[in-house]
Amino acid sequence: MGKIAFWGMQHGLGVTSATAALAAYIGFEYDVRTLVSQPQRTDGDMERFFNKTINQYNRQFFAIGGLGLDSLERVAKSSKLERDSVKNYTLMVERNRLDLLWGSERLNRPQQSSIDAVNMIFRMAAEYYGISLLDARSGNENEVSNSLIEESDLVIVCVNQNVSVLEKYFDAQKNHWPDALRQKPHLLLMTQYDPLSKYKIKNITNKYKYKLPILTIPYNTSFKDHMNDGDIKGFFARNRYINSTNENYYFIQEVGRAAKTILHEIGINTKLKRIERGS
C-alpha cells in the first residue's frame, strides 16, 4: 500500500480540500481501494466535505457511534487489530473504492502511546487498502504530523502562490521543513492555483531553478460551492465526462494529472486500474 501524507508549509493552504479532491477523483476514476482521513480532527472539515455521501450510505452509524480513530485506538491498544479492522470502522464514500476514517480530536493533545497506536492503525490499513491519503496538520512543530510524515511512503507538500510560502519551501537551509521530510520522497502541489498569476508554474520553476514537476489544484468556484455543500463527490460525478468548453474542464484535468502522477509515484499502474466509461 502507498501511505501518502499531505502536509502544508503553513496553515491556510487548503491542504484538507486538496486531499479530499484527490481522494474523490481517485475513488471515481481508479479501481483502487482508497482510504482518506484527517487524523487530527478539529472542525471535522474532511467529514463535512463528504457529508451528503456519508448521510446517504451510512445513516445507521450516526446513531450508534463506534467509528473512527478513537475506537480503533482502543482496538490497537488491546492488540486486536486485524486485516479488516480499519475497514470496519470507516464510513463509505464510494462502494469498494473509497472509505473515510473519522479523525480524532484527542490527537490535538496526544500522548506517545496514542501516536504509536495511530501509526499501527495505518500500517494495518495496508493489509486492506491500496492507498491511504492522510491530511497531516500543517507546520513543522506538530509531533503527530511529523510521525505521519516519517511513516509515509510519499509526502505531498502543499504551497500556494504566496511568495513568503514559496521562500519557506525553497530555502536552501530547509529551516521550515520537518526533519522527517528531508529523508522522504515528496511532490510539490500548488493549491488554489491561478494560471493567470505572474507566479505561474513556469515562472516559479525558472525563478527557483526547480527541475521537478509541480502539480496543481486550481481555484474553482463550483468546486468550492460543492465543498461547502458537503457534496465533493457530486461535483466529480457531474463533471466526469465534460469537454474542453466546460468552465470546470481545466480543474478536472489538473486534478486528474495530479492523481495520476501520485499513483505512478507509489507504483500503481494507472492504465490497468483506470475504470472504463460507464462502469
CSV table of N, CA, C and O in Angstrom, one decimal, residues 41 47-48 50-67 90-92 100 102:
chain,number,residue,atom,x,y,z
A,41,ARG,N,-8.4,15.6,14.0
A,41,ARG,CA,-9.7,16.3,13.6
A,41,ARG,C,-9.9,17.5,14.5
A,41,ARG,O,-9.8,17.4,15.7
A,47,GLU,N,-14.9,15.3,7.0
A,47,GLU,CA,-16.2,14.6,7.1
A,47,GLU,C,-17.2,15.5,6.5
A,47,GLU,O,-18.2,15.1,5.8
A,48,ARG,N,-17.1,16.8,6.7
A,48,ARG,CA,-18.1,17.8,6.2
A,48,ARG,C,-18.1,17.9,4.7
A,48,ARG,O,-19.2,18.0,4.1
A,50,PHE,N,-17.7,15.5,2.6
A,50,PHE,CA,-18.3,14.4,2.1
A,50,PHE,C,-19.7,14.1,2.7
A,50,PHE,O,-20.2,13.0,2.6
A,51,ASN,N,-20.2,15.1,3.4
A,51,ASN,CA,-21.4,14.9,4.2
A,51,ASN,C,-22.6,14.3,3.5
A,51,ASN,O,-23.3,13.4,4.0
A,52,LYS,N,-22.9,14.7,2.3
A,52,LYS,CA,-24.1,14.2,1.6
A,52,LYS,C,-23.9,12.7,1.3
A,52,LYS,O,-24.8,11.9,1.4
A,53,THR,N,-22.7,12.3,0.9
A,53,THR,CA,-22.4,10.9,0.6
A,53,THR,C,-22.5,10.1,1.9
A,53,THR,O,-23.1,9.0,1.9
A,54,ILE,N,-21.9,10.6,3.0
A,54,ILE,CA,-21.9,9.9,4.2
A,54,ILE,C,-23.3,9.7,4.7
A,54,ILE,O,-23.7,8.6,5.1
A,55,ASN,N,-24.2,10.7,4.6
A,55,ASN,CA,-25.6,10.6,5.0
A,55,ASN,C,-26.3,9.5,4.2
A,55,ASN,O,-27.2,8.8,4.7
A,56,GLN,N,-26.0,9.5,2.9
A,56,GLN,CA,-26.7,8.6,2.0
A,56,GLN,C,-26.3,7.1,2.3
A,56,GLN,O,-27.2,6.2,2.4
A,57,TYR,N,-25.0,6.8,2.6
A,57,TYR,CA,-24.6,5.4,2.7
A,57,TYR,C,-24.5,4.9,4.1
A,57,TYR,O,-24.5,3.7,4.4
A,58,ASN,N,-24.4,5.9,5.1
A,58,ASN,CA,-24.1,5.4,6.4
A,58,ASN,C,-25.0,6.0,7.5
A,58,ASN,O,-24.5,6.2,8.7
A,59,ARG,N,-26.2,6.2,7.2
A,59,ARG,CA,-27.1,6.8,8.2
A,59,ARG,C,-27.2,6.1,9.5
A,59,ARG,O,-27.2,6.6,10.6
A,60,GLN,N,-27.1,4.7,9.4
A,60,GLN,CA,-27.3,3.9,10.7
A,60,GLN,C,-26.2,4.1,11.6
A,60,GLN,O,-26.3,4.0,12.8
A,61,PHE,N,-25.0,4.5,11.2
A,61,PHE,CA,-23.8,4.6,12.0
A,61,PHE,C,-23.9,5.8,12.9
A,61,PHE,O,-23.3,5.8,14.0
A,62,PHE,N,-24.5,6.9,12.5
A,62,PHE,CA,-24.5,8.1,13.3
A,62,PHE,C,-25.3,7.9,14.6
A,62,PHE,O,-25.1,8.7,15.5
A,63,ALA,N,-26.2,6.9,14.7
A,63,ALA,CA,-26.9,6.7,15.9
A,63,ALA,C,-26.2,5.9,16.9
A,63,ALA,O,-26.5,5.9,18.1
A,64,ILE,N,-25.2,5.1,16.5
A,64,ILE,CA,-24.6,4.1,17.4
A,64,ILE,C,-23.2,4.4,17.7
A,64,ILE,O,-22.6,3.9,18.7
A,65,GLY,N,-22.5,5.3,17.0
A,65,GLY,CA,-21.1,5.6,17.3
A,65,GLY,C,-20.2,4.4,17.0
A,65,GLY,O,-20.5,3.5,16.2
A,66,GLY,N,-19.1,4.3,17.6
A,66,GLY,CA,-18.1,3.2,17.4
A,66,GLY,C,-17.4,3.3,16.1
A,66,GLY,O,-17.1,2.3,15.5
A,67,LEU,N,-17.1,4.5,15.7
A,67,LEU,CA,-16.4,4.7,14.4
A,67,LEU,C,-15.1,5.5,14.6
A,67,LEU,O,-14.9,6.1,15.7
A,90,THR,N,-14.8,2.5,9.3
A,90,THR,CA,-14.8,3.6,8.3
A,90,THR,C,-16.3,3.9,7.9
A,90,THR,O,-17.2,3.2,8.1
A,91,LEU,N,-16.4,5.1,7.2
A,91,LEU,CA,-17.6,5.4,6.5
A,91,LEU,C,-17.4,5.3,5.0
A,91,LEU,O,-16.4,5.8,4.5
A,92,MET,N,-18.4,4.7,4.3
A,92,MET,CA,-18.2,4.5,2.9
A,92,MET,C,-18.5,5.8,2.1
A,92,MET,O,-19.6,6.4,2.3
A,100,LEU,N,-13.8,6.7,4.3
A,100,LEU,CA,-13.4,7.8,5.1
A,100,LEU,C,-13.2,7.3,6.5
A,100,LEU,O,-14.2,6.8,7.1
A,102,TRP,N,-12.9,8.5,10.2
A,102,TRP,CA,-13.2,9.7,11.1
A,102,TRP,C,-12.0,10.0,12.0
A,102,TRP,O,-11.4,9.1,12.6
